[in-house]
Amino acid sequence: MRSGIARTSTMNLAVTVAVLLAFAAMGSVVIKLPEIVQKNHSPVEKAALAGAGELSKIVVNTSSCGFVSLADHEAAGRGTLAKDGYPLPVRGINSLIGTARLSLIVADKLDQSLMEEFAEQDLKLALSAKDELLECLRKSLSKDGEATDCNGAPVSPYKSAMEAYREAGGKSKQLSLSLGSLQGGSSTSTPVPNPEHMAPVGSGLQESGFYRAFVNIPYKDISFVFGGLGRETTLVNGKQWRAEIADLSYQFPTIVKVETGKENENACAQPGAPEAELPSPGALTMTFPDGPVPEIKHPGDCYRNESLNSADNDTTDLLTASGGDYPIDGGSHMAELPWPLTGTRSNESPANVWRLALHDWIRRAGPGANIGSIVAMQDIELDRPKPSKIMWTAPLQRGQTYSSIEPISSGIVHIFEFDREGYVSYRSKLVAPYPLYASSQGQLYCESFGAIKYSDIGLQAIMIPLSPRAKRLTMRAAWDVYIRDEVRRPGTVDGGKHAGQPVAMPVLAMEAKAPYICTDLTVPPLILPASFEGGGGAAEEPAADGESVDQGKGLGKGAGSGLVGLSGRQEMGYLPLVSPQSDFGEAMSPPPPFVRPMPFGNGRRPFSRASGTAVDIKFRRQIDVTELNGFTSSGYIGITGEN
């Protein structure tokens, strides 16, 4: 264990200790639950149990949070298929509210006010989904009311209640079912923050490590109210039932009251559902195909670095794939993506976009994520690649055999994942520039050119043995940044074909790469305008066409709203030795291999138990190839070896 982060070699020890501590803590706590009638149920009590039991099965597809219910449901329902053919998980409203509260706490501990805003927005979205669900639940309680479960099968709480009532000998011809809350609170199955000492919840606001329902549990003056929900459906004390609880910022009624029309003949029940196995949250990855960046020594440097916090209208684009996964789906293209807090185009720094991606990754872990582990993760020292150098081997010109050029830095990817106990684990692997990754339809993609300028890495000149004379390329002291947030927009309404679920990243998994690699791709060629803009800044190195480039600042100007890459031919690279200055390899010949976000098939989602990538930040070092091309131009290292 290092700085609160569980590495894979010590993760099991951390989990074991956490479980033992949890049991030790529970031994001194008195468990309080709503009053439960164990046997000799009356007809109306059986009706209440049946009606409440059906409520927790109902699933609603929302635009704000995807598929929701009173309880979490695993990703296995035929009625929750994404456009990629795989089923989606169903999130319980309590889980969404608890996750928003945890995200607010984490943002506060990290002293990140923007992430606090994201958490508050998540709460608003969860409450919007709650209202949609409650509307459906209330309608389902009527005599002819009906809803659907995760398989798309009909669910009728009223009919189930009436059947149970009559089977038990009930005589009334009609029942009345309504939703309410319990005065004085009730139980939930949503865990309080872990570890508790980082965000204590008072004894009157929790029961045995789980939030209480129908009471306000604020954090930083933000109200959080949970609905009553247990691991099983139970009868509760009807004298506590209220249509509304006074002085709450919002209502979340989940208690079913059944009345027969006769005086004092009623019963109340709280819904319940067993704990669901939710999919793996997915990995947060930091990818350095060109070797370590001196300015990024810890994960938290991605939002603390001064250069990354600088917003530049010309160099940063916030985009989303439309019409499919870009660029591997026919007809797909990139479109402008509004900033989520404003709903409009916004000039955001790479650091702010990464704050959003980090928040979304934490959100994937749910209310049980370990706060201390997340906070400690930000300051863990990143591994260095071993070996530190590899021989750059590539064809110098089209049709030539591979040549050994010069040793260059080894690429490395840093992988952070949540284990089942909510702890963050860390590992790293060597990585090459290829294969490239598609952008998921409907999710977030950000590109920022020259995001880190005047890097401490300095300049490196490499002579390329061309005929009739050797020419120089220069590895600049400038880094471009690409951010993918594949879990930004959950659900089928706005989340695209994968509905905001983690996608393939072969370096994460042990399985063969074959199902994921796409090579039969024709990337649209780069169209060069008749005129183009070259680089700016202080002159350091004259270009063949009379322009100059500040090699510390580098080149980079966004192509404009909804467009990928740079303006003009300055991103051309020098094929096949140096790829274009783009994360999608436009104009690369032959086209580069891409990773399919999902393998072909159906059934259980491939990354339900193994990690796919949820969010990724990639740093690419600019290479000046002006002398090779005869005009101002940049690119990236592409091919690094024959394999």
XYZ file of C-alpha atoms in Angstrom:
643
model
C 0.000 0.000 0.000
C 1.386 3.444 -0.872
C -0.341 6.755 -0.085
C -3.665 5.008 0.363
C -3.556 3.451 -3.105
C -3.828 -0.295 -3.461
C -1.375 -1.669 -5.980
C -2.322 -5.037 -7.420
C 0.244 -6.865 -5.310
C -1.189 -5.483 -2.043
C -4.799 -4.929 -2.956
C -6.047 -8.160 -1.344
C -4.433 -7.210 1.971
C -6.125 -3.797 1.895
C -9.497 -5.322 1.139
C -9.130 -7.911 3.936
C -8.251 -5.238 6.489
C -11.171 -3.081 5.362
C -13.627 -5.971 5.738
C -12.326 -6.868 9.219
C -12.604 -3.256 10.349
C -16.130 -3.066 8.997
C -17.209 -6.144 10.959
C -15.505 -4.837 14.087
C -17.351 -1.539 13.780
C -20.686 -3.248 13.206
C -20.294 -5.262 16.387
C -20.895 -2.182 18.541
C -23.865 -0.809 16.615
C -27.503 -1.464 17.400
C -29.367 -2.137 14.156
C -32.683 -0.299 13.941
C -35.185 -1.158 11.255
C -38.796 -0.217 10.628
C -41.262 -2.283 12.628
C -41.629 -5.627 10.844
C -44.476 -8.104 11.194
C -42.915 -11.546 10.828
C -45.956 -13.863 10.552
C -49.715 -14.183 10.613
C -50.080 -11.516 7.945
C -53.572 -10.201 7.417
C -54.976 -9.941 3.876
C -54.249 -6.206 3.696
C -50.696 -6.755 4.956
C -50.106 -9.351 2.270
C -51.473 -6.889 -0.272
C -49.037 -4.214 0.930
C -46.087 -6.601 0.714
C -47.072 -7.692 -2.790
C -47.576 -4.145 -4.053
C -44.321 -2.843 -2.566
C -42.434 -5.843 -3.899
C -43.534 -5.013 -7.429
C -42.483 -1.353 -7.138
C -38.782 -2.179 -6.886
C -38.996 -4.060 -10.209
C -40.211 -1.061 -12.228
C -37.638 0.495 -14.576
C -37.851 3.844 -16.365
C -35.569 5.092 -19.149
C -34.641 8.719 -18.442
C -32.716 11.275 -20.464
C -30.861 12.490 -17.373
C -29.509 9.255 -15.875
C -30.352 6.383 -18.213
C -32.329 3.427 -16.874
C -33.409 3.986 -13.263
C -35.441 2.196 -10.626
C -35.881 2.271 -6.870
C -33.112 -0.333 -6.664
C -29.959 -1.161 -8.599
C -30.316 -3.966 -11.161
C -27.480 -5.762 -12.921
C -26.901 -5.329 -16.648
C -28.865 -8.337 -17.830
C -32.326 -7.154 -18.846
C -33.656 -7.585 -22.375
C -35.464 -4.276 -21.989
C -32.308 -2.283 -21.309
C -30.310 -2.974 -24.461
C -28.007 -0.284 -25.782
C -27.675 0.242 -29.518
C -24.562 -1.944 -29.475
C -26.765 -4.908 -28.499
C -25.574 -5.299 -24.909
C -27.775 -4.765 -21.824
C -27.234 -1.809 -19.526
C -27.264 -1.598 -15.729
C -30.198 0.017 -13.947
C -29.288 2.552 -11.271
C -31.321 2.976 -8.118
C -32.259 6.564 -7.297
C -30.770 6.224 -3.814
C -27.495 5.117 -5.401
C -27.504 8.173 -7.661
C -28.201 10.516 -4.744
C -25.555 8.818 -2.597
C -23.034 9.019 -5.434
C -23.675 12.743 -5.900
C -23.116 13.260 -2.177
C -19.883 11.273 -2.257
C -18.694 13.212 -5.323
C -19.347 16.473 -3.476
C -17.299 15.247 -0.519
C -14.410 14.153 -2.749
C -14.416 17.494 -4.571
C -14.338 19.286 -1.221
C -11.434 17.171 0.043
C -9.542 17.854 -3.188
C -10.375 21.568 -2.907
C -11.823 21.544 -6.431
C -14.766 23.941 -6.624
C -15.529 23.068 -10.257
C -15.901 19.405 -9.340
C -18.314 20.490 -6.599
C -20.432 22.096 -9.312
C -20.412 18.831 -11.264
C -21.602 16.975 -8.143
C -24.414 19.464 -7.595
C -25.454 19.072 -11.218
C -25.479 15.279 -10.781
C -27.833 15.692 -7.823
C -30.184 17.801 -9.939
C -30.139 15.155 -12.667
C -30.796 12.405 -10.108
C -33.763 14.335 -8.719
C -35.111 14.827 -12.228
C -34.878 11.063 -12.764
C -36.531 10.533 -9.361
C -39.497 12.640 -10.415
C -39.864 10.670 -13.657
C -39.740 7.408 -11.737
C -42.233 8.565 -9.090
C -44.684 9.622 -11.776
C -44.476 6.138 -13.264
C -44.786 4.463 -9.843
C -47.875 6.455 -8.913
C -49.568 5.601 -12.190
C -48.764 1.935 -11.685
C -50.593 1.948 -8.325
C -53.935 2.681 -9.976
C -56.389 -0.104 -10.785
C -55.436 -0.198 -14.467
C -51.868 1.003 -13.946
C -48.950 -0.829 -15.488
C -45.222 -0.320 -15.979
C -42.332 -2.497 -17.179
C -39.323 -4.210 -15.618
C -35.751 -4.497 -16.916
C -36.837 -7.205 -19.355
C -39.680 -5.119 -20.732
C -42.253 -7.367 -19.022
C -45.372 -5.724 -17.563
C -45.466 -4.905 -13.847
C -48.760 -4.096 -12.096
C -48.457 -3.427 -8.351
C -52.209 -2.963 -7.973
C -53.065 -6.285 -9.599
C -50.419 -8.086 -7.544
C -51.725 -6.495 -4.353
C -55.320 -7.419 -5.168
C -54.380 -11.008 -5.999
C -52.476 -11.398 -2.721
C -55.351 -9.793 -0.822
C -57.981 -12.126 -2.235
C -55.817 -15.237 -1.878
C -55.528 -14.394 1.825
C -59.304 -14.155 2.165
C -59.812 -10.414 1.806
C -63.416 -9.398 1.123
C -63.169 -5.824 -0.132
C -63.864 -5.411 -3.839
C -61.407 -2.573 -4.272
C -58.124 -1.411 -2.803
C -56.459 1.994 -2.679
C -52.674 2.143 -3.054
C -50.649 5.305 -2.430
C -47.053 6.384 -1.875
C -45.734 8.167 1.193
C -42.861 8.443 3.641
C -42.256 7.528 7.287
C -42.145 10.230 9.941
C -38.978 9.695 11.937
C -37.126 8.001 9.104
C -36.513 4.502 7.882
C -33.699 2.351 6.512
C -31.853 2.299 3.190
C -29.232 0.038 1.638
C -27.055 2.975 0.513
C -23.704 3.098 2.361
C -22.437 6.195 4.136
C -19.047 7.581 3.027
C -15.993 5.415 3.585
C -13.857 5.948 5.608
C -16.371 7.521 7.965
C -13.874 9.816 9.703
C -13.392 11.802 6.466
C -17.085 12.744 6.300
C -18.891 11.627 9.477
C -22.639 11.013 9.348
C -24.403 11.438 12.697
C -25.905 8.444 14.488
C -29.418 9.761 13.917
C -28.805 9.966 10.172
C -27.482 6.450 9.586
C -28.159 2.878 10.624
C -25.270 0.435 10.752
C -23.325 2.234 8.057
C -26.283 2.985 5.774
C -28.066 6.297 5.277
C -31.457 6.789 6.926
C -34.399 7.588 4.698
C -36.834 10.505 4.820
C -34.446 12.804 6.721
C -32.141 15.530 5.440
C -28.442 14.575 5.435
C -26.756 17.755 4.159
C -23.186 18.376 3.099
C -21.937 21.952 2.672
C -25.540 23.210 2.888
C -26.653 20.935 0.035
C -29.643 18.774 1.028
C -29.680 15.030 0.404
C -32.819 12.977 1.139
C -33.076 9.239 0.494
C -36.126 7.049 -0.022
C -36.872 4.035 2.146
C -35.518 0.851 0.546
C -34.094 -2.310 2.087
C -32.621 -5.601 0.949
C -36.056 -7.193 1.221
C -39.637 -5.961 1.208
C -40.945 -5.441 4.754
C -44.050 -4.265 6.571
C -43.601 -0.998 8.464
C -45.550 0.883 11.109
C -48.478 2.540 9.375
C -48.801 5.130 12.146
C -45.584 6.712 10.856
C -46.868 6.976 7.272
C -47.219 10.507 5.876
C -48.127 11.681 2.408
C -45.368 14.296 2.850
C -42.684 15.034 5.430
C -42.530 18.682 6.414
C -39.356 20.763 6.138
C -37.589 18.543 3.598
C -36.100 20.189 0.516
C -37.687 17.479 -1.628
C -39.871 14.416 -1.170
C -38.919 10.860 -2.070
C -41.940 8.736 -1.048
C -41.354 4.993 -1.411
C -43.648 3.474 1.249
C -46.766 1.787 -0.155
C -49.951 2.228 1.852
C -52.838 -0.118 1.055
C -56.355 0.739 2.241
C -59.523 -1.319 1.855
C -62.012 1.468 2.537
C -62.830 0.116 5.968
C -61.775 2.056 9.050
C -58.389 0.998 10.443
C -57.984 -1.680 7.766
C -54.725 -0.644 6.126
C -51.084 -1.655 5.980
C -47.792 -0.130 4.854
C -44.742 -1.787 3.307
C -41.283 -0.660 2.288
C -39.885 -1.994 -1.018
C -36.713 -4.007 -1.055
C -34.364 -5.706 -3.479
C -31.268 -7.883 -3.086
C -27.870 -6.329 -3.739
C -27.182 -6.211 -7.470
C -23.873 -6.967 -9.149
C -23.129 -3.780 -11.041
C -20.597 -3.642 -13.908
C -16.983 -2.737 -13.330
C -16.638 1.065 -13.121
C -13.952 0.975 -15.797
C -10.435 2.348 -15.723
C -8.979 5.820 -15.635
C -5.893 5.792 -17.821
C -3.092 8.266 -18.408
C -1.370 7.454 -21.690
C 2.113 8.639 -22.672
C 2.997 7.040 -26.055
C 6.049 9.314 -26.357
C 7.349 8.711 -22.854
C 6.909 10.560 -19.565
C 6.059 14.264 -19.451
C 8.326 16.022 -16.909
C 5.487 18.259 -15.743
C 3.162 15.310 -14.972
C 4.627 13.342 -12.082
C 1.339 12.601 -10.292
C -2.273 12.166 -11.487
C -3.284 15.394 -9.763
C -0.831 17.340 -11.923
C -3.323 16.981 -14.782
C -5.523 19.594 -13.103
C -2.843 21.439 -11.098
C -0.398 22.220 -13.915
C -0.407 25.930 -14.767
C -0.144 25.445 -18.525
C -3.034 22.953 -18.576
C -5.185 25.495 -16.729
C -4.751 28.020 -19.527
C -7.698 28.350 -21.908
C -6.912 29.275 -25.519
C -9.715 29.794 -28.035
C -7.614 28.589 -30.945
C -6.105 25.426 -29.535
C -8.770 23.512 -27.560
C -11.884 21.861 -29.006
C -14.650 20.038 -27.117
C -16.292 17.513 -29.433
C -18.508 14.438 -29.598
C -18.871 11.680 -32.171
C -22.123 11.825 -34.124
C -23.636 9.181 -36.398
C -21.605 6.371 -34.839
C -18.174 5.782 -33.319
C -15.691 8.084 -35.049
C -13.989 7.299 -37.348
C -14.681 3.558 -37.671
C -18.448 3.739 -38.370
C -19.559 4.790 -41.831
C -21.188 8.215 -41.803
C -19.718 9.153 -38.437
C -18.317 12.617 -37.869
C -17.332 14.878 -35.011
C -19.663 17.605 -33.764
C -19.396 20.374 -31.214
C -20.214 19.361 -27.621
C -21.654 21.977 -25.242
C -20.086 22.443 -21.818
C -22.353 20.527 -19.390
C -22.691 23.286 -16.799
C -23.906 25.870 -19.295
C -25.343 23.898 -22.203
C -23.500 26.221 -24.580
C -20.147 26.367 -26.306
C -17.490 27.268 -23.773
C -13.777 27.881 -23.952
C -12.505 25.500 -21.278
C -8.942 24.650 -20.355
C -7.651 21.069 -20.652
C -7.454 20.977 -16.842
C -11.171 21.763 -16.538
C -12.046 19.059 -19.042
C -9.916 16.623 -17.049
C -11.679 17.673 -13.830
C -14.922 16.696 -15.545
C -13.525 13.342 -16.706
C -12.099 12.594 -13.248
C -15.489 13.398 -11.699
C -17.254 11.086 -14.155
C -14.866 8.228 -13.366
C -15.455 8.634 -9.627
C -19.203 8.708 -10.310
C -18.944 5.310 -11.988
C -17.744 3.770 -8.703
C -20.969 4.688 -6.908
C -21.543 5.666 -3.270
C -19.184 2.979 -1.948
C -15.983 4.466 -3.400
C -13.279 5.014 -0.783
C -12.743 8.755 -0.353
C -9.290 8.428 1.176
C -8.087 6.234 -1.667
C -9.339 8.682 -4.308
C -7.678 11.622 -2.555
C -4.395 9.756 -2.063
C -4.393 8.684 -5.710
C -3.877 12.277 -6.838
C -0.396 12.380 -5.302
C 0.904 8.913 -6.083
C 4.230 9.021 -7.937
C 3.810 7.715 -11.455
C 5.989 4.816 -12.572
C 8.836 5.286 -15.016
C 8.887 3.003 -18.061
C 11.282 0.065 -17.997
C 13.245 0.010 -20.207
C 13.351 3.795 -20.438
C 14.346 3.742 -24.144
C 13.412 1.760 -27.234
C 14.945 1.854 -30.706
C 12.783 3.844 -33.114
C 12.386 1.520 -36.090
C 10.309 2.575 -39.090
C 10.414 2.895 -42.892
C 11.979 6.236 -43.835
C 9.931 6.591 -47.003
C 7.018 4.794 -48.636
C 7.835 1.302 -49.826
C 11.145 1.098 -47.976
C 12.138 -1.516 -45.437
C 12.350 -0.702 -41.739
C 15.412 1.205 -40.555
C 16.759 1.734 -37.045
C 16.748 5.476 -36.484
C 17.573 6.468 -32.896
C 16.646 5.491 -29.312
C 13.515 7.264 -28.101
C 11.556 7.238 -24.844
C 9.426 4.173 -24.136
C 5.706 4.771 -24.002
C 3.792 4.013 -20.811
C 0.156 3.917 -19.714
C -0.882 4.370 -16.084
C -4.000 2.417 -15.131
C -6.236 3.226 -12.163
C -9.187 0.992 -11.281
C -11.687 0.597 -8.435
C -11.831 -2.779 -6.732
C -15.057 -4.242 -5.325
C -14.424 -2.597 -1.945
C -14.109 0.866 -3.485
C -10.328 1.170 -3.209
C -8.240 2.494 -6.107
C -5.567 0.180 -7.489
C -2.689 1.285 -9.719
C -0.570 -0.489 -12.306
C 1.328 0.533 -15.425
C 2.293 -1.014 -18.748
C 4.439 -0.152 -21.734
C 2.417 1.192 -24.645
C 2.994 2.096 -28.309
C 1.341 4.872 -30.356
C -0.747 2.281 -32.238
C -3.460 1.104 -32.266
C -5.513 4.289 -32.122
C -8.840 4.583 -30.320
C -12.171 5.580 -31.736
C -14.367 8.129 -29.981
C -17.653 6.729 -28.637
C -20.818 8.132 -30.142
C -22.406 10.763 -27.931
C -19.537 10.946 -25.438
C -16.868 13.576 -24.758
C -13.693 14.087 -26.764
C -11.285 16.979 -26.220
C -8.188 17.957 -28.159
C -5.794 20.679 -27.052
C -2.752 21.575 -29.142
C 0.311 22.897 -27.362
C -1.409 22.284 -24.036
C 1.990 22.152 -22.321
C 4.450 24.649 -23.757
C 8.154 25.060 -23.039
C 8.305 21.683 -21.342
C 11.330 20.835 -19.265
C 11.952 17.936 -21.647
C 13.676 20.401 -23.981
C 14.412 19.858 -27.677
C 15.839 16.790 -29.378
C 17.160 16.929 -32.935
C 17.289 13.691 -34.925
C 19.014 13.372 -38.291
C 17.100 11.208 -40.764
C 19.424 9.503 -43.303
C 17.540 10.405 -46.472
C 18.966 10.516 -50.000
C 20.741 12.555 -51.332
C 21.346 14.166 -47.890
C 20.302 13.667 -44.310
C 17.567 15.948 -42.987
C 16.647 16.950 -39.484
C 13.460 16.563 -37.515
C 13.058 18.167 -34.108
C 11.169 16.764 -31.148
C 9.673 19.905 -29.665
C 9.274 20.974 -26.049
C 5.515 21.063 -26.604
C 2.835 18.495 -25.776
C -0.653 18.096 -27.205
C -3.389 16.633 -24.994
C -6.339 14.431 -25.926
C -9.056 13.557 -23.413
C -11.704 10.884 -23.874
C -14.595 10.612 -21.429
C -16.564 7.570 -22.561
C -18.922 7.660 -19.537
C -20.006 11.309 -19.633
C -23.579 10.798 -20.858
C -25.307 7.670 -19.515
C -28.286 6.025 -21.168
C -29.699 5.439 -24.616
C -31.356 8.847 -25.052
C -28.174 10.935 -25.390
C -25.402 8.415 -24.722
C -24.957 7.011 -28.227
C -24.592 3.363 -29.192
C -22.675 2.371 -26.026
C -24.836 4.488 -23.699
C -21.961 5.828 -21.626
C -20.402 2.468 -20.733
C -16.632 1.778 -20.693
C -15.201 0.617 -24.006
C -12.315 -1.554 -25.162
C -8.703 -0.829 -24.366
C -6.744 -4.044 -25.014
C -3.804 -2.948 -22.873
C -6.110 -3.238 -19.841
C -7.126 -6.843 -20.335
C -5.533 -10.256 -20.641
C -7.760 -11.371 -23.503
C -6.526 -11.564 -27.085
C -6.667 -8.288 -28.960
C -8.088 -9.794 -32.136
C -11.817 -9.112 -31.494
C -11.100 -5.441 -30.898
C -8.653 -4.419 -33.607
C -10.083 -2.888 -36.770
C -7.743 -2.612 -39.753
C -10.199 -2.516 -42.661
C -10.703 1.210 -42.235
C -10.457 3.919 -44.825
C -9.952 7.165 -42.947
C -11.143 10.185 -44.957
C -8.124 11.975 -46.399
C -7.104 15.358 -45.095
C -8.286 18.115 -47.419
C -5.669 20.829 -47.801
C -6.864 24.370 -48.498
C -5.097 26.477 -51.082
C -3.839 28.761 -48.335
C -2.858 27.847 -44.830
C -1.686 29.452 -41.626
C 1.688 28.542 -40.229
C 2.919 28.713 -36.665
C 3.495 31.842 -34.670
C 5.691 32.897 -31.791
C 9.304 33.848 -31.438
C 11.484 32.719 -34.305
C 13.866 29.926 -33.433
C 14.164 27.874 -36.582
C 13.571 29.188 -40.120
C 11.237 27.077 -42.202
C 11.799 26.280 -45.856
C 8.814 28.390 -46.874
C 9.976 31.420 -44.925
C 7.833 30.865 -41.819
C 9.158 30.214 -38.338
C 8.087 28.151 -35.374
C 8.711 28.641 -31.671
C 9.830 25.096 -30.878
C 9.004 25.524 -27.207
C 5.454 26.625 -27.896
C 4.849 24.368 -30.871
C 2.136 24.468 -33.495
C -1.539 24.149 -32.830
C -4.727 25.837 -33.883
C -8.069 24.082 -33.686
C -9.781 23.524 -37.002
C -12.951 25.123 -35.673
C -16.358 24.256 -34.304
C -17.103 20.558 -34.623
C -13.940 19.765 -36.598
C -11.056 17.481 -35.703
C -7.413 18.422 -35.978
C -5.596 21.574 -37.033
C -5.995 24.141 -39.771
C -4.240 23.660 -43.094
C -1.372 21.368 -44.034
C 0.709 22.094 -40.953
C -0.493 18.834 -39.358
C 0.673 16.682 -42.288
C 3.514 14.815 -40.620
C 5.955 13.000 -42.903
C 4.472 9.691 -43.980
C 5.102 6.956 -43.097
C 7.880 7.974 -40.692
C 5.932 10.646 -38.807
C 2.158 10.439 -38.550
C -0.163 13.452 -38.895
C -0.625 15.682 -35.852
C -3.989 14.158 -35.000
C -5.228 11.488 -32.622
C -7.255 9.849 -35.405
C -4.480 9.417 -37.981
C -6.238 11.244 -40.822
C -4.337 11.012 -44.108
C -2.159 8.202 -42.750
C -1.287 5.723 -45.475
C -1.903 2.892 -44.974
C -4.670 3.728 -42.485
C -3.659 3.022 -38.879
C -5.288 0.193 -36.909
C -8.118 1.228 -34.584
C -9.597 -0.398 -31.513
C -13.268 -1.281 -31.801
C -15.091 0.127 -28.750
C -17.010 -3.158 -28.506
C -16.408 -6.590 -30.025
C -19.187 -8.034 -32.127
C -21.698 -10.128 -30.194
C -24.431 -10.007 -27.589
C -25.191 -11.318 -24.105
C -23.328 -9.993 -21.084
C -21.470 -6.745 -21.760
C -17.767 -7.597 -22.287
C -16.572 -5.165 -19.629
C -19.110 -5.948 -16.933
C -16.488 -7.783 -14.875
C -13.219 -6.721 -16.541
C -12.180 -3.121 -17.013
C -12.743 -1.206 -20.171
C -11.594 2.379 -20.394
C -13.887 4.948 -18.817
C -11.715 8.059 -19.177
C -8.281 8.637 -20.672
C -5.875 11.531 -21.019
C -3.176 11.182 -23.666
C -0.056 13.327 -24.117
C 1.600 13.499 -27.566
C 4.924 15.218 -28.200
C 5.024 17.435 -31.261
C 7.640 16.709 -33.921
C 8.769 19.394 -36.336
C 9.182 17.949 -39.851
C 9.554 21.254 -41.685
C 12.968 20.406 -43.104
C 11.723 17.045 -44.361
C 8.622 18.472 -46.069
C 9.934 21.819 -47.244
C 7.086 23.692 -45.531
C 6.059 24.343 -41.933
C 4.592 21.106 -40.617
C 4.255 18.898 -37.551
C 3.375 15.352 -36.604
C 3.817 12.573 -34.074
C 5.848 9.409 -33.833
C 3.655 6.722 -35.358
C 5.332 3.448 -36.264
C 7.904 2.499 -33.625
C 8.675 -1.049 -34.717
C 7.784 -3.737 -37.235
C 5.225 -5.218 -34.794
